[in-house]
Amino acid sequence: MTNSSSSSTSLPNLNSNNSSSNILDSVASNIYIFDSIHINNDVKEYRVTRKSKTIIYPFDYILYIILALHIFYLVINDYFVLNSFMFILLSIVIIIRLFLKLFIVREESLTVIRELGVQLRKKYYFIGESTRFIEKPKIQSIIINEGISRYRVTFYMAFLVEGKQKMVLAFDDLIPRINVLLKIYRGTRSLMYGEPEE
């Protein structure tokens, strides 16, 4: 995850209220919403949003209940709570889980600007957002790459950028399915290089 920009160029705040298509796409066990937003003839935004509004899962509730029951047990038996190994262990696990939730991505977007380049943006649940802009002259190629993750094949859209050893991935946290990636890929190439979208 990179918060740095490959260019010092800043983009205007693009208002994207006019959605041209909404497609529900299920990835693994999570449901995402895909939006293709036509801002004008030179700017298009592709957005993948996590549909679930909650980041507290049943396992978290189980941990909270166990911790509460353990504290109740310690209090009624006149034990000092901080001397309990179980209390300290549960508290550490809960704190670590809450800390990791700070970095859960709520939304990823790719804004394509015909003459300037592309802006990649990630919005998190708690820590705001990060953006990265890649200038059009620095983009050597736009590809769809295949990778293996957790015993399954996943597809990534990537930019080969001049002067960078690694590919710059788009939608690397929410990872849309291949049919959505192809729509984004074709739309991006169409706007950037004038290729046919279909």
Backbone as a chain_set.jsonl record, in Angstrom:
{"seq": "MTNSSSSSTSLPNLNSNNSSSNILDSVASNIYIFDSIHINNDVKEYRVTRKSKTIIYPFDYILYIILALHIFYLVINDYFVLNSFMFILLSIVIIIRLFLKLFIVREESLTVIRELGVQLRKKYYFIGESTRFIEKPKIQSIIINEGISRYRVTFYMAFLVEGKQKMVLAFDDLIPRINVLLKIYRGTRSLMYGEPEE", "coords": {"N": [[0.847, -1.176, 0.0], [0.681, 2.09, -0.992], [1.045, 5.444, -0.247], [2.18, 7.491, -1.484], [2.576, 9.709, -4.226], [3.139, 9.366, -7.716], [3.567, 11.608, -9.041], [3.624, 15.174, -8.795], [1.392, 16.435, -9.568], [-1.808, 17.696, -8.932], [-5.244, 16.786, -8.734], [-8.429, 18.174, -9.663], [-11.27, 18.273, -7.461], [-13.462, 15.884, -8.263], [-16.791, 15.798, -9.015], [-19.025, 13.231, -8.734], [-21.834, 12.379, -9.198], [-23.514, 11.406, -11.104], [-24.284, 8.47, -11.925], [-23.774, 5.984, -14.338], [-24.043, 3.254, -14.538], [-24.83, 0.514, -12.442], [-23.562, -2.349, -10.997], [-23.936, -5.314, -9.307], [-21.482, -7.269, -7.829], [-20.21, -10.295, -6.838], [-17.551, -11.209, -4.84], [-15.559, -13.728, -3.754], [-16.677, -14.317, -0.537], [-17.759, -11.928, -0.07], [-19.753, -9.064, -0.935], [-19.659, -6.687, -3.475], [-20.139, -3.386, -4.824], [-20.15, -2.189, -8.046], [-19.442, 0.714, -9.8], [-19.677, 2.582, -12.734], [-18.796, 5.638, -13.749], [-19.587, 8.199, -15.766], [-18.166, 11.137, -16.186], [-17.487, 13.307, -17.883], [-16.734, 13.792, -21.403], [-14.005, 13.475, -21.328], [-13.284, 12.434, -18.9], [-13.608, 9.683, -16.769], [-14.835, 7.635, -14.175], [-14.181, 4.702, -12.331], [-15.514, 2.707, -9.88], [-15.249, 0.651, -7.044], [-17.011, -0.576, -4.38], [-17.24, -1.682, -1.056], [-19.983, -3.523, -0.074], [-21.034, -4.204, 2.404], [-21.705, -2.515, 5.372], [-20.708, -2.829, 7.862], [-17.876, -3.617, 9.904], [-17.525, -5.192, 11.969], [-17.446, -8.405, 12.973], [-19.028, -11.674, 13.528], [-17.144, -13.17, 15.045], [-15.817, -11.152, 16.419], [-17.835, -10.243, 18.149], [-18.127, -12.528, 19.699], [-15.636, -12.569, 20.997], [-15.893, -10.191, 22.528], [-18.037, -10.868, 24.201], [-16.982, -13.075, 25.598], [-14.867, -11.789, 26.931], [-16.333, -9.974, 28.525], [-17.821, -11.769, 30.12], [-15.715, -13.032, 31.425], [-14.585, -10.906, 32.872], [-16.77, -10.369, 34.532], [-16.84, -12.789, 35.984], [-14.354, -12.612, 37.316], [-14.774, -10.329, 38.898], [-16.944, -11.04, 40.588], [-15.733, -12.994, 42.064], [-13.838, -11.69, 43.484], [-11.271, -11.223, 42.362], [-8.31, -9.563, 41.208], [-8.57, -7.825, 38.289], [-6.523, -7.153, 36.406], [-4.552, -8.986, 36.979], [-5.185, -11.286, 35.742], [-4.355, -13.651, 33.367], [-5.896, -14.495, 31.211], [-7.628, -12.3, 30.824], [-5.785, -10.322, 30.018], [-4.754, -11.499, 27.675], [-7.097, -11.747, 26.042], [-7.749, -9.035, 25.849], [-5.526, -8.017, 24.454], [-5.79, -9.385, 22.001], [-8.253, -8.326, 21.114], [-7.591, -5.59, 20.912], [-5.599, -5.684, 18.919], [-7.121, -6.659, 16.765], [-8.939, -4.528, 16.463], [-7.146, -2.491, 15.779], [-6.192, -3.441, 13.295], [-8.492, -3.193, 11.817], [-8.561, -0.534, 11.222], [-7.306, -0.267, 8.811], [-8.886, -1.366, 6.871], [-10.17, -1.393, 3.661], [-12.705, 0.567, 2.306], [-13.582, 1.529, -0.109], [-12.484, 1.571, -3.477], [-11.171, 3.394, -6.206], [-10.764, 4.27, -9.661], [-9.856, 6.887, -11.541], [-9.982, 8.046, -14.743], [-8.359, 10.233, -16.841], [-8.366, 11.706, -19.845], [-6.215, 13.269, -21.153], [-4.377, 13.637, -19.124], [-3.808, 11.433, -17.295], [-4.084, 8.824, -14.843], [-5.871, 8.473, -11.769], [-5.56, 6.805, -8.775], [-7.487, 5.814, -6.053], [-8.028, 5.131, -2.62], [-10.398, 4.564, -0.128], [-10.683, 4.414, 3.315], [-12.217, 2.844, 6.204], [-11.745, 4.199, 8.62], [-9.377, 5.785, 8.557], [-9.375, 7.83, 6.682], [-8.41, 8.648, 3.374], [-6.31, 7.56, 0.619], [-4.442, 8.695, -2.162], [-3.173, 8.318, -5.477], [-1.464, 9.512, -8.228], [-0.857, 8.946, -11.634], [0.955, 10.04, -14.29], [0.043, 10.359, -17.719], [2.145, 10.221, -19.788], [4.026, 8.648, -18.444], [2.958, 6.149, -18.251], [3.56, 3.055, -19.4], [2.274, 0.742, -20.182], [-0.958, -0.831, -19.935], [-2.271, -3.484, -18.247], [-3.893, -6.702, -17.727], [-3.272, -8.797, -15.165], [-2.473, -12.068, -14.0], [-2.715, -13.821, -10.961], [-1.898, -15.981, -8.158], [-3.623, -16.496, -5.255], [-4.157, -17.486, -2.027], [-4.768, -20.182, -2.777], [-6.33, -19.805, -5.039], [-7.014, -18.515, -8.298], [-6.514, -15.193, -9.148], [-7.312, -12.104, -10.749], [-5.695, -9.132, -11.727], [-5.729, -5.668, -12.438], [-3.233, -3.739, -13.863], [-0.717, -1.158, -14.01], [2.059, -0.517, -15.967], [4.699, 1.373, -15.162], [6.898, 3.924, -16.102], [10.188, 3.906, -14.896], [9.588, 2.56, -12.573], [10.036, -0.356, -10.66], [8.136, -2.228, -9.866], [4.813, -3.259, -10.796], [2.006, -1.053, -10.814], [-0.818, -1.566, -9.078], [-4.322, -1.579, -9.684], [-7.29, -1.505, -7.792], [-6.447, -3.391, -5.822], [-7.12, -4.249, -3.292], [-9.921, -4.733, -3.041], [-10.39, -6.315, -5.223], [-12.031, -6.912, -7.902], [-14.085, -9.137, -9.925], [-13.158, -10.88, -12.988], [-14.833, -10.187, -15.169], [-15.729, -7.623, -14.493], [-13.26, -6.333, -14.251], [-12.395, -6.461, -16.916], [-14.215, -4.749, -18.144], [-13.469, -2.325, -16.924], [-10.789, -2.2, -17.767], [-11.032, -2.109, -20.619], [-12.51, 0.25, -20.878], [-10.718, 2.097, -19.781], [-8.497, 1.931, -21.537], [-9.776, 2.73, -23.843], [-10.443, 5.42, -23.316], [-7.905, 6.517, -22.767], [-6.265, 5.826, -24.986], [-7.84, 5.797, -27.23], [-8.862, 3.377, -28.153], [-11.284, 0.909, -29.284], [-14.117, 0.33, -27.141], [-15.65, -1.943, -26.903]], "CA": [[0.0, 0.0, 0.0], [1.521, 3.261, -1.126], [0.32, 6.692, -0.159], [2.916, 8.507, -2.213], [2.139, 9.943, -5.591], [4.243, 9.316, -8.653], [3.662, 12.927, -9.634], [3.16, 16.223, -7.896], [0.181, 17.0, -10.137], [-3.003, 17.433, -8.139], [-6.447, 16.775, -9.534], [-9.564, 18.846, -9.065], [-12.238, 17.389, -6.819], [-14.416, 15.535, -9.299], [-18.111, 15.451, -8.5], [-19.451, 12.069, -9.504], [-23.162, 11.982, -8.755], [-24.306, 10.865, -12.203], [-23.844, 7.106, -12.182], [-24.377, 5.456, -15.545], [-24.374, 1.841, -14.382], [-24.545, -0.134, -11.162], [-23.529, -3.789, -11.167], [-23.538, -6.036, -8.101], [-20.508, -8.298, -8.158], [-19.827, -11.05, -5.649], [-16.166, -11.662, -4.856], [-15.418, -14.656, -2.623], [-17.894, -14.323, 0.264], [-18.172, -10.542, 0.125], [-20.465, -8.452, -2.056], [-19.186, -5.353, -3.805], [-20.909, -2.638, -5.804], [-19.295, -1.595, -9.068], [-20.031, 1.873, -10.466], [-18.957, 3.214, -13.832], [-19.336, 6.996, -13.704], [-19.163, 9.03, -16.901], [-18.181, 12.516, -15.696], [-17.63, 14.032, -19.152], [-16.096, 13.039, -22.49], [-12.579, 13.299, -21.071], [-13.061, 11.893, -17.553], [-14.487, 8.592, -16.361], [-14.414, 7.031, -12.909], [-14.623, 3.345, -12.026], [-15.489, 2.626, -8.42], [-15.667, -0.602, -6.409], [-17.318, -0.263, -2.986], [-17.651, -2.798, -0.205], [-21.407, -3.313, 0.198], [-21.276, -4.328, 3.842], [-21.376, -1.291, 6.11], [-20.105, -3.182, 9.151], [-16.595, -4.33, 9.91], [-17.54, -6.006, 13.186], [-17.896, -9.723, 12.552], [-19.469, -12.519, 14.652], [-16.009, -13.532, 15.892], [-15.569, -10.01, 17.308], [-18.86, -10.273, 19.201], [-17.789, -13.644, 20.595], [-14.532, -12.101, 21.85], [-16.411, -9.206, 23.488], [-18.863, -11.578, 25.191], [-16.076, -13.856, 26.458], [-14.171, -10.836, 27.798], [-17.292, -9.465, 29.518], [-18.102, -12.858, 31.07], [-14.514, -13.256, 32.227], [-14.51, -9.792, 33.834], [-17.838, -10.602, 35.515], [-16.385, -13.885, 36.836], [-13.284, -12.109, 38.182], [-15.325, -9.362, 39.852], [-17.749, -11.701, 41.638], [-14.835, -13.82, 42.878], [-12.891, -10.771, 44.121], [-9.926, -11.269, 41.782], [-7.871, -8.327, 40.57], [-8.746, -8.086, 36.858], [-5.268, -7.046, 35.659], [-3.699, -10.139, 37.275], [-5.686, -12.437, 34.994], [-3.708, -13.87, 32.072], [-6.963, -14.578, 30.206], [-8.082, -10.929, 30.562], [-4.735, -9.637, 29.252], [-4.706, -12.117, 26.351], [-8.284, -11.33, 25.288], [-7.639, -7.594, 25.583], [-4.527, -7.831, 23.393], [-6.389, -9.858, 20.744], [-9.271, -7.345, 20.711], [-6.904, -4.356, 20.5], [-4.956, -5.947, 17.62], [-8.183, -6.728, 15.747], [-9.451, -3.167, 16.245], [-6.101, -1.754, 15.064], [-6.168, -3.895, 11.905], [-9.695, -2.696, 11.154], [-8.296, 0.824, 10.742], [-6.76, -0.322, 7.461], [-9.809, -2.037, 5.955], [-10.559, -0.504, 2.567], [-14.154, 0.641, 2.08], [-13.849, 1.837, -1.513], [-11.352, 1.85, -4.362], [-11.628, 3.969, -7.47], [-9.805, 4.617, -10.709], [-10.352, 7.998, -12.36], [-9.198, 8.127, -15.975], [-8.443, 11.564, -17.445], [-7.834, 11.454, -21.191], [-4.938, 13.911, -21.489], [-3.475, 13.761, -17.972], [-3.39, 10.16, -16.724], [-5.057, 8.131, -13.996], [-5.761, 8.649, -10.322], [-6.011, 5.666, -7.976], [-7.872, 6.295, -4.728], [-8.563, 4.172, -1.65], [-11.037, 5.145, 1.05], [-10.692, 3.47, 4.425], [-13.321, 3.076, 7.132], [-11.416, 5.093, 9.725], [-8.192, 6.647, 8.431], [-9.456, 8.736, 5.538], [-8.165, 8.08, 2.053], [-5.007, 7.777, 0.0], [-4.546, 8.824, -3.613], [-1.925, 8.238, -6.237], [-1.684, 9.953, -9.603], [0.162, 8.515, -12.595], [0.853, 10.843, -15.508], [-0.118, 9.574, -18.95], [3.41, 9.887, -20.468], [4.795, 7.661, -17.688], [2.302, 4.837, -18.343], [4.095, 2.305, -20.534], [1.264, -0.216, -20.618], [-2.029, -1.199, -19.004], [-2.44, -4.927, -18.444], [-4.57, -7.515, -16.719], [-2.294, -9.791, -14.735], [-3.031, -13.202, -13.271], [-1.931, -14.205, -9.795], [-2.484, -17.014, -7.306], [-3.75, -16.01, -3.891], [-4.933, -18.394, -1.178], [-5.174, -21.35, -3.552], [-7.247, -19.49, -6.128], [-6.47, -17.608, -9.303], [-7.141, -13.872, -9.154], [-6.869, -11.233, -11.833], [-5.425, -7.764, -11.304], [-5.422, -4.682, -13.472], [-1.982, -3.105, -13.443], [-0.075, -0.17, -14.876], [3.517, -0.548, -16.024], [5.05, 2.79, -15.082], [8.303, 4.227, -16.385], [11.016, 4.176, -13.727], [9.152, 1.762, -11.423], [10.353, -1.779, -10.779], [6.916, -3.016, -9.67], [3.584, -2.787, -11.416], [1.081, -0.333, -9.937], [-2.084, -2.283, -9.181], [-5.596, -0.906, -9.427], [-8.253, -2.37, -7.101], [-5.702, -4.522, -5.276], [-7.706, -4.707, -2.032], [-11.274, -5.248, -3.226], [-10.22, -7.308, -6.291], [-13.249, -7.301, -8.623], [-13.974, -10.3, -10.807], [-12.566, -10.633, -14.301], [-15.767, -9.496, -16.067], [-15.696, -6.209, -14.109], [-11.928, -5.831, -14.616], [-12.343, -6.269, -18.369], [-14.969, -3.519, -18.431], [-12.617, -1.203, -16.504], [-9.613, -2.216, -18.644], [-11.403, -1.624, -21.955], [-12.895, 1.655, -20.751], [-9.502, 2.886, -19.543], [-7.727, 1.987, -22.79], [-10.558, 3.514, -24.801], [-10.314, 6.846, -22.997], [-6.499, 6.947, -22.822], [-5.599, 5.594, -26.267], [-8.8, 5.82, -28.33], [-9.2, 2.032, -28.623], [-12.719, 0.616, -29.122], [-14.409, -0.176, -25.797], [-16.283, -3.273, -26.973]], "C": [[0.885, 1.228, 0.0], [0.666, 4.499, -1.078], [0.99, 7.769, -0.988], [2.416, 8.587, -3.64], [3.348, 9.873, -6.501], [4.417, 10.66, -9.353], [3.147, 13.952, -8.65], [1.897, 16.888, -8.421], [-1.004, 16.68, -9.248], [-4.218, 17.572, -9.03], [-7.528, 17.596, -8.877], [-10.48, 17.829, -8.424], [-13.345, 17.12, -7.817], [-15.726, 15.116, -8.671], [-18.673, 14.344, -9.362], [-20.797, 11.572, -9.011], [-23.968, 11.315, -9.855], [-23.793, 9.488, -12.596], [-24.549, 6.566, -13.416], [-24.682, 3.975, -15.448], [-23.986, 1.354, -13.006], [-24.617, -1.631, -11.379], [-23.119, -4.4, -9.844], [-22.599, -7.154, -8.514], [-20.062, -8.987, -6.884], [-18.4, -11.553, -5.804], [-15.943, -12.474, -3.598], [-16.725, -14.634, -1.838], [-18.423, -12.912, 0.495], [-18.851, -10.013, -1.126], [-19.973, -7.023, -2.229], [-20.131, -4.708, -4.801], [-19.914, -1.995, -6.762], [-20.053, -0.449, -9.732], [-19.099, 2.341, -11.572], [-19.577, 4.598, -13.996], [-18.732, 7.821, -14.835], [-19.288, 10.482, -16.464], [-18.309, 13.487, -16.869], [-16.875, 13.238, -20.209], [-14.622, 12.748, -22.251], [-12.272, 12.644, -19.733], [-14.098, 10.818, -17.253], [-13.932, 7.993, -15.073], [-15.013, 5.636, -12.785], [-14.455, 3.152, -10.531], [-15.997, 1.26, -7.962], [-15.809, -0.314, -4.917], [-17.736, -1.529, -2.255], [-19.101, -2.557, 0.2], [-21.706, -3.345, 1.688], [-20.827, -3.063, 4.552], [-20.66, -1.598, 7.424], [-18.752, -3.854, 8.958], [-16.432, -5.106, 11.213], [-18.183, -7.333, 12.812], [-18.325, -10.557, 13.756], [-18.333, -12.917, 15.589], [-15.677, -12.408, 16.875], [-16.568, -10.002, 18.461], [-18.582, -11.386, 20.205], [-16.662, -13.234, 21.54], [-15.023, -11.128, 22.914], [-17.217, -9.887, 24.588], [-17.987, -12.371, 26.146], [-15.34, -12.934, 27.423], [-15.103, -10.317, 28.892], [-17.61, -10.526, 30.567], [-16.908, -13.109, 31.983], [-14.344, -12.151, 33.278], [-15.558, -9.975, 34.93], [-17.426, -11.693, 36.507], [-15.315, -13.397, 37.82], [-13.823, -11.17, 39.259], [-16.108, -10.063, 40.961], [-16.896, -12.601, 42.53], [-13.718, -13.003, 43.524], [-11.443, -10.939, 43.643], [-9.6, -9.906, 41.19], [-7.807, -8.587, 39.063], [-7.418, -8.093, 36.106], [-4.289, -8.174, 35.957], [-4.107, -11.376, 36.489], [-5.008, -12.516, 33.627], [-4.748, -13.878, 30.954], [-7.472, -13.178, 29.832], [-7.066, -10.195, 29.684], [-4.676, -10.175, 27.825], [-5.889, -11.677, 25.49], [-8.215, -9.852, 24.919], [-6.655, -7.315, 24.456], [-5.099, -8.241, 22.043], [-7.407, -8.843, 20.228], [-8.619, -6.058, 20.22], [-6.236, -4.534, 19.136], [-6.001, -5.977, 16.509], [-8.738, -5.338, 15.442], [-8.438, -2.323, 15.473], [-6.08, -2.138, 13.582], [-7.378, -3.392, 11.127], [-9.525, -1.261, 10.66], [-7.906, 0.829, 9.269], [-7.652, -1.075, 6.477], [-10.297, -1.023, 4.928], [-12.066, -0.599, 2.347], [-14.461, 0.815, 0.596], [-12.54, 2.066, -2.252], [-11.892, 2.428, -5.659], [-10.447, 4.261, -8.387], [-10.451, 5.712, -11.546], [-9.415, 8.158, -13.547], [-9.442, 9.496, -16.605], [-7.666, 11.516, -18.756], [-6.434, 12.024, -21.427], [-3.927, 13.922, -20.345], [-2.943, 12.435, -17.453], [-4.488, 9.542, -15.885], [-4.792, 8.452, -12.527], [-6.347, 7.419, -9.646], [-6.316, 6.177, -6.576], [-8.415, 5.144, -3.895], [-9.177, 4.945, -0.505], [-11.106, 4.055, 2.109], [-11.871, 3.787, 5.342], [-12.988, 4.161, 8.147], [-10.309, 6.097, 9.441], [-8.204, 7.506, 7.168], [-9.213, 8.037, 4.22], [-6.737, 8.349, 1.596], [-5.21, 7.848, -1.509], [-3.16, 8.736, -4.245], [-2.243, 8.621, -7.675], [-0.524, 9.495, -10.474], [-0.054, 9.306, -13.883], [0.805, 9.946, -16.739], [1.212, 9.255, -19.643], [4.233, 8.813, -19.745], [4.187, 6.26, -17.754], [2.802, 4.14, -19.597], [3.063, 1.332, -21.089], [0.226, -0.411, -19.518], [-2.332, -2.662, -19.277], [-3.398, -5.508, -17.405], [-3.63, -8.664, -16.421], [-2.996, -10.87, -13.923], [-2.118, -13.539, -12.102], [-2.643, -15.283, -9.003], [-2.451, -16.507, -5.878], [-4.667, -16.937, -3.118], [-5.561, -19.53, -1.993], [-6.229, -21.045, -4.61], [-6.589, -18.483, -7.061], [-7.242, -16.293, -9.226], [-6.542, -13.049, -10.282], [-6.754, -9.807, -11.306], [-5.254, -6.886, -12.537], [-4.213, -3.901, -12.987], [-1.491, -2.117, -14.494], [1.429, -0.394, -14.808], [3.962, 0.903, -16.166], [6.549, 2.958, -15.291], [9.045, 4.566, -15.093], [10.623, 3.398, -12.486], [9.474, 0.296, -11.677], [9.089, -2.639, -10.715], [5.758, -2.4, -10.431], [2.766, -2.028, -10.374], [-0.29, -0.962, -10.138], [-3.265, -1.36, -8.924], [-6.518, -1.922, -8.765], [-7.572, -3.599, -6.491], [-6.228, -4.996, -3.928], [-9.072, -5.349, -2.243], [-11.382, -6.231, -4.388], [-11.537, -7.716, -6.96], [-13.008, -8.495, -9.534], [-13.531, -9.884, -12.204], [-13.517, -9.89, -15.23], [-15.817, -7.993, -15.768], [-14.348, -5.6, -14.493], [-11.816, -5.569, -16.118], [-13.087, -5.007, -18.783], [-14.126, -2.284, -18.087], [-11.416, -1.066, -17.446], [-9.936, -1.621, -20.016], [-11.78, -0.145, -21.922], [-11.692, 2.56, -20.56], [-8.696, 3.038, -20.825], [-8.451, 2.821, -23.846], [-10.376, 5.01, -24.566], [-8.876, 7.34, -23.165], [-5.922, 6.892, -24.242], [-6.546, 5.558, -27.464], [-9.145, 4.458, -28.893], [-10.698, 1.798, -28.465], [-12.987, -0.044, -27.77], [-14.989, -1.58, -25.833], [-15.376, -4.265, -27.668]], "O": [[1.734, 1.396, 0.876], [-0.332, 4.598, -1.792], [0.428, 8.848, -1.176], [1.891, 7.614, -4.18], [4.45, 10.267, -6.117], [5.324, 10.822, -10.169], [2.335, 13.641, -7.779], [1.379, 17.809, -7.791], [-1.194, 15.53, -8.85], [-4.229, 18.373, -9.965], [-7.552, 17.712, -7.652], [-10.473, 16.656, -8.797], [-14.089, 18.031, -8.18], [-15.765, 14.176, -7.877], [-18.787, 14.491, -10.579], [-20.897, 10.472, -8.468], [-25.005, 10.713, -9.576], [-22.962, 9.36, -13.495], [-25.769, 6.672, -13.537], [-25.509, 3.475, -16.211], [-22.945, 1.733, -12.468], [-25.616, -2.138, -11.888], [-22.069, -4.053, -9.302], [-22.89, -7.903, -9.446], [-19.589, -8.336, -5.954], [-18.076, -12.237, -6.774], [-16.119, -11.965, -2.491], [-17.783, -14.904, -2.406], [-19.428, -12.729, 1.183], [-18.564, -10.457, -2.237], [-19.882, -6.255, -1.271], [-20.839, -5.397, -5.534], [-18.96, -1.341, -6.342], [-21.186, -0.631, -10.177], [-17.892, 2.478, -11.372], [-20.753, 4.716, -14.343], [-17.534, 8.1, -14.856], [-20.398, 11.008, -16.38], [-19.149, 14.386, -16.845], [-16.423, 12.125, -19.939], [-14.05, 11.871, -22.898], [-11.115, 12.328, -19.456], [-15.297, 11.012, -17.453], [-12.719, 7.862, -14.904], [-16.185, 5.414, -13.088], [-13.384, 3.403, -9.98], [-17.031, 0.777, -8.425], [-14.864, 0.133, -4.268], [-18.495, -2.343, -2.781], [-19.422, -1.506, 0.755], [-22.547, -2.588, 2.171], [-19.706, -2.595, 4.357], [-20.068, -0.703, 8.028], [-18.522, -4.563, 7.977], [-15.352, -5.609, 11.522], [-19.337, -7.372, 12.384], [-18.021, -10.193, 14.892], [-18.535, -12.994, 16.801], [-15.303, -12.667, 18.018], [-16.193, -9.779, 19.612], [-18.776, -11.212, 21.408], [-16.717, -13.514, 22.738], [-14.621, -11.222, 24.074], [-17.101, -9.534, 25.761], [-18.208, -12.354, 27.357], [-15.2, -13.256, 28.602], [-14.707, -10.229, 30.055], [-17.665, -10.227, 31.76], [-17.074, -13.368, 33.175], [-14.001, -12.427, 34.428], [-15.275, -9.764, 36.109], [-17.631, -11.553, 37.712], [-15.359, -13.722, 39.006], [-13.374, -11.215, 40.405], [-15.96, -9.727, 42.135], [-17.307, -12.933, 43.642], [-12.76, -13.567, 44.053], [-10.505, -10.811, 44.431], [-10.485, -9.184, 40.731], [-7.075, -9.468, 38.614], [-7.204, -8.953, 35.252], [-3.286, -8.311, 35.256], [-3.439, -12.407, 36.566], [-5.076, -11.579, 32.832], [-4.511, -13.332, 29.877], [-7.719, -12.901, 28.658], [-7.441, -9.526, 28.721], [-4.562, -9.403, 26.873], [-5.706, -11.28, 24.339], [-8.581, -9.465, 23.809], [-6.917, -6.473, 23.596], [-4.92, -7.536, 21.05], [-7.424, -8.532, 19.037], [-9.052, -5.492, 19.216], [-6.299, -3.639, 18.293], [-5.8, -5.396, 15.443], [-8.98, -5.011, 14.28], [-8.819, -1.529, 14.613], [-5.964, -1.272, 12.714], [-7.299, -3.187, 9.916], [-10.261, -0.818, 9.778], [-8.143, 1.808, 8.561], [-7.22, -1.39, 5.368], [-10.771, 0.058, 5.275], [-12.626, -1.688, 2.219], [-15.471, 0.315, 0.1], [-11.61, 2.675, -1.723], [-12.939, 2.007, -6.152], [-9.314, 4.465, -7.952], [-11.478, 5.485, -12.186], [-8.215, 8.376, -13.384], [-10.584, 9.873, -16.87], [-6.452, 11.309, -18.763], [-5.55, 11.292, -21.87], [-2.746, 14.188, -20.569], [-1.745, 12.316, -17.193], [-5.673, 9.71, -16.171], [-3.655, 8.669, -12.108], [-7.487, 7.038, -9.909], [-5.508, 6.888, -5.979], [-9.158, 4.296, -4.388], [-8.566, 5.869, 0.031], [-11.527, 2.93, 1.842], [-12.452, 4.87, 5.265], [-13.854, 4.962, 8.499], [-10.303, 7.174, 10.037], [-7.146, 7.864, 6.65], [-9.75, 6.957, 3.973], [-6.053, 9.234, 2.109], [-6.053, 7.142, -2.063], [-2.14, 9.037, -3.626], [-3.191, 8.103, -8.266], [0.641, 9.636, -10.102], [-1.124, 9.243, -14.488], [1.455, 8.901, -16.785], [1.405, 8.112, -20.057], [5.052, 8.141, -20.372], [4.83, 5.289, -17.355], [2.514, 4.567, -20.715], [2.979, 1.118, -22.298], [0.494, -0.187, -18.338], [-2.619, -3.038, -20.413], [-3.674, -4.906, -16.368], [-3.24, -9.413, -17.318], [-3.989, -10.609, -13.245], [-0.895, -13.541, -12.239], [-3.848, -15.481, -9.154], [-1.4, -16.137, -5.356], [-5.817, -17.15, -3.504], [-6.76, -19.787, -1.889], [-6.95, -21.948, -5.034], [-5.723, -17.707, -6.656], [-8.473, -16.284, -9.237], [-5.41, -13.276, -10.708], [-7.599, -9.338, -10.543], [-4.701, -7.315, -13.55], [-4.17, -3.454, -11.841], [-1.801, -2.222, -15.68], [2.006, -0.453, -13.722], [3.649, 1.572, -17.151], [7.357, 2.223, -14.724], [8.597, 5.395, -14.301], [11.255, 3.553, -11.441], [9.223, -0.23, -12.762], [8.978, -3.647, -11.414], [5.72, -1.194, -10.677], [2.833, -2.336, -9.184], [-0.858, -0.9, -11.229], [-3.214, -0.48, -8.065], [-6.519, -3.092, -9.149], [-8.067, -4.717, -6.629], [-5.817, -6.057, -3.459], [-9.349, -6.406, -1.677], [-12.397, -6.918, -4.51], [-12.101, -8.756, -6.621], [-11.869, -8.819, -9.869], [-13.53, -8.703, -12.552], [-13.072, -9.046, -16.008], [-15.936, -7.183, -16.687], [-14.295, -4.479, -15.0], [-11.218, -4.579, -16.54], [-12.64, -4.28, -19.67], [-14.075, -1.323, -18.854], [-11.069, 0.037, -17.869], [-9.221, -0.752, -20.515], [-11.42, 0.618, -22.818], [-11.644, 3.661, -21.108], [-8.262, 4.138, -21.165], [-7.824, 3.525, -24.638], [-10.178, 5.773, -25.511], [-8.652, 8.45, -23.648], [-5.186, 7.789, -24.655], [-6.11, 5.316, -28.59], [-9.669, 4.372, -30.004], [-11.329, 2.415, -27.607], [-12.2, -0.868, -27.304], [-14.828, -2.334, -24.873], [-15.738, -5.432, -27.82]]}, "num_chains": 1, "name": "protein.A"}
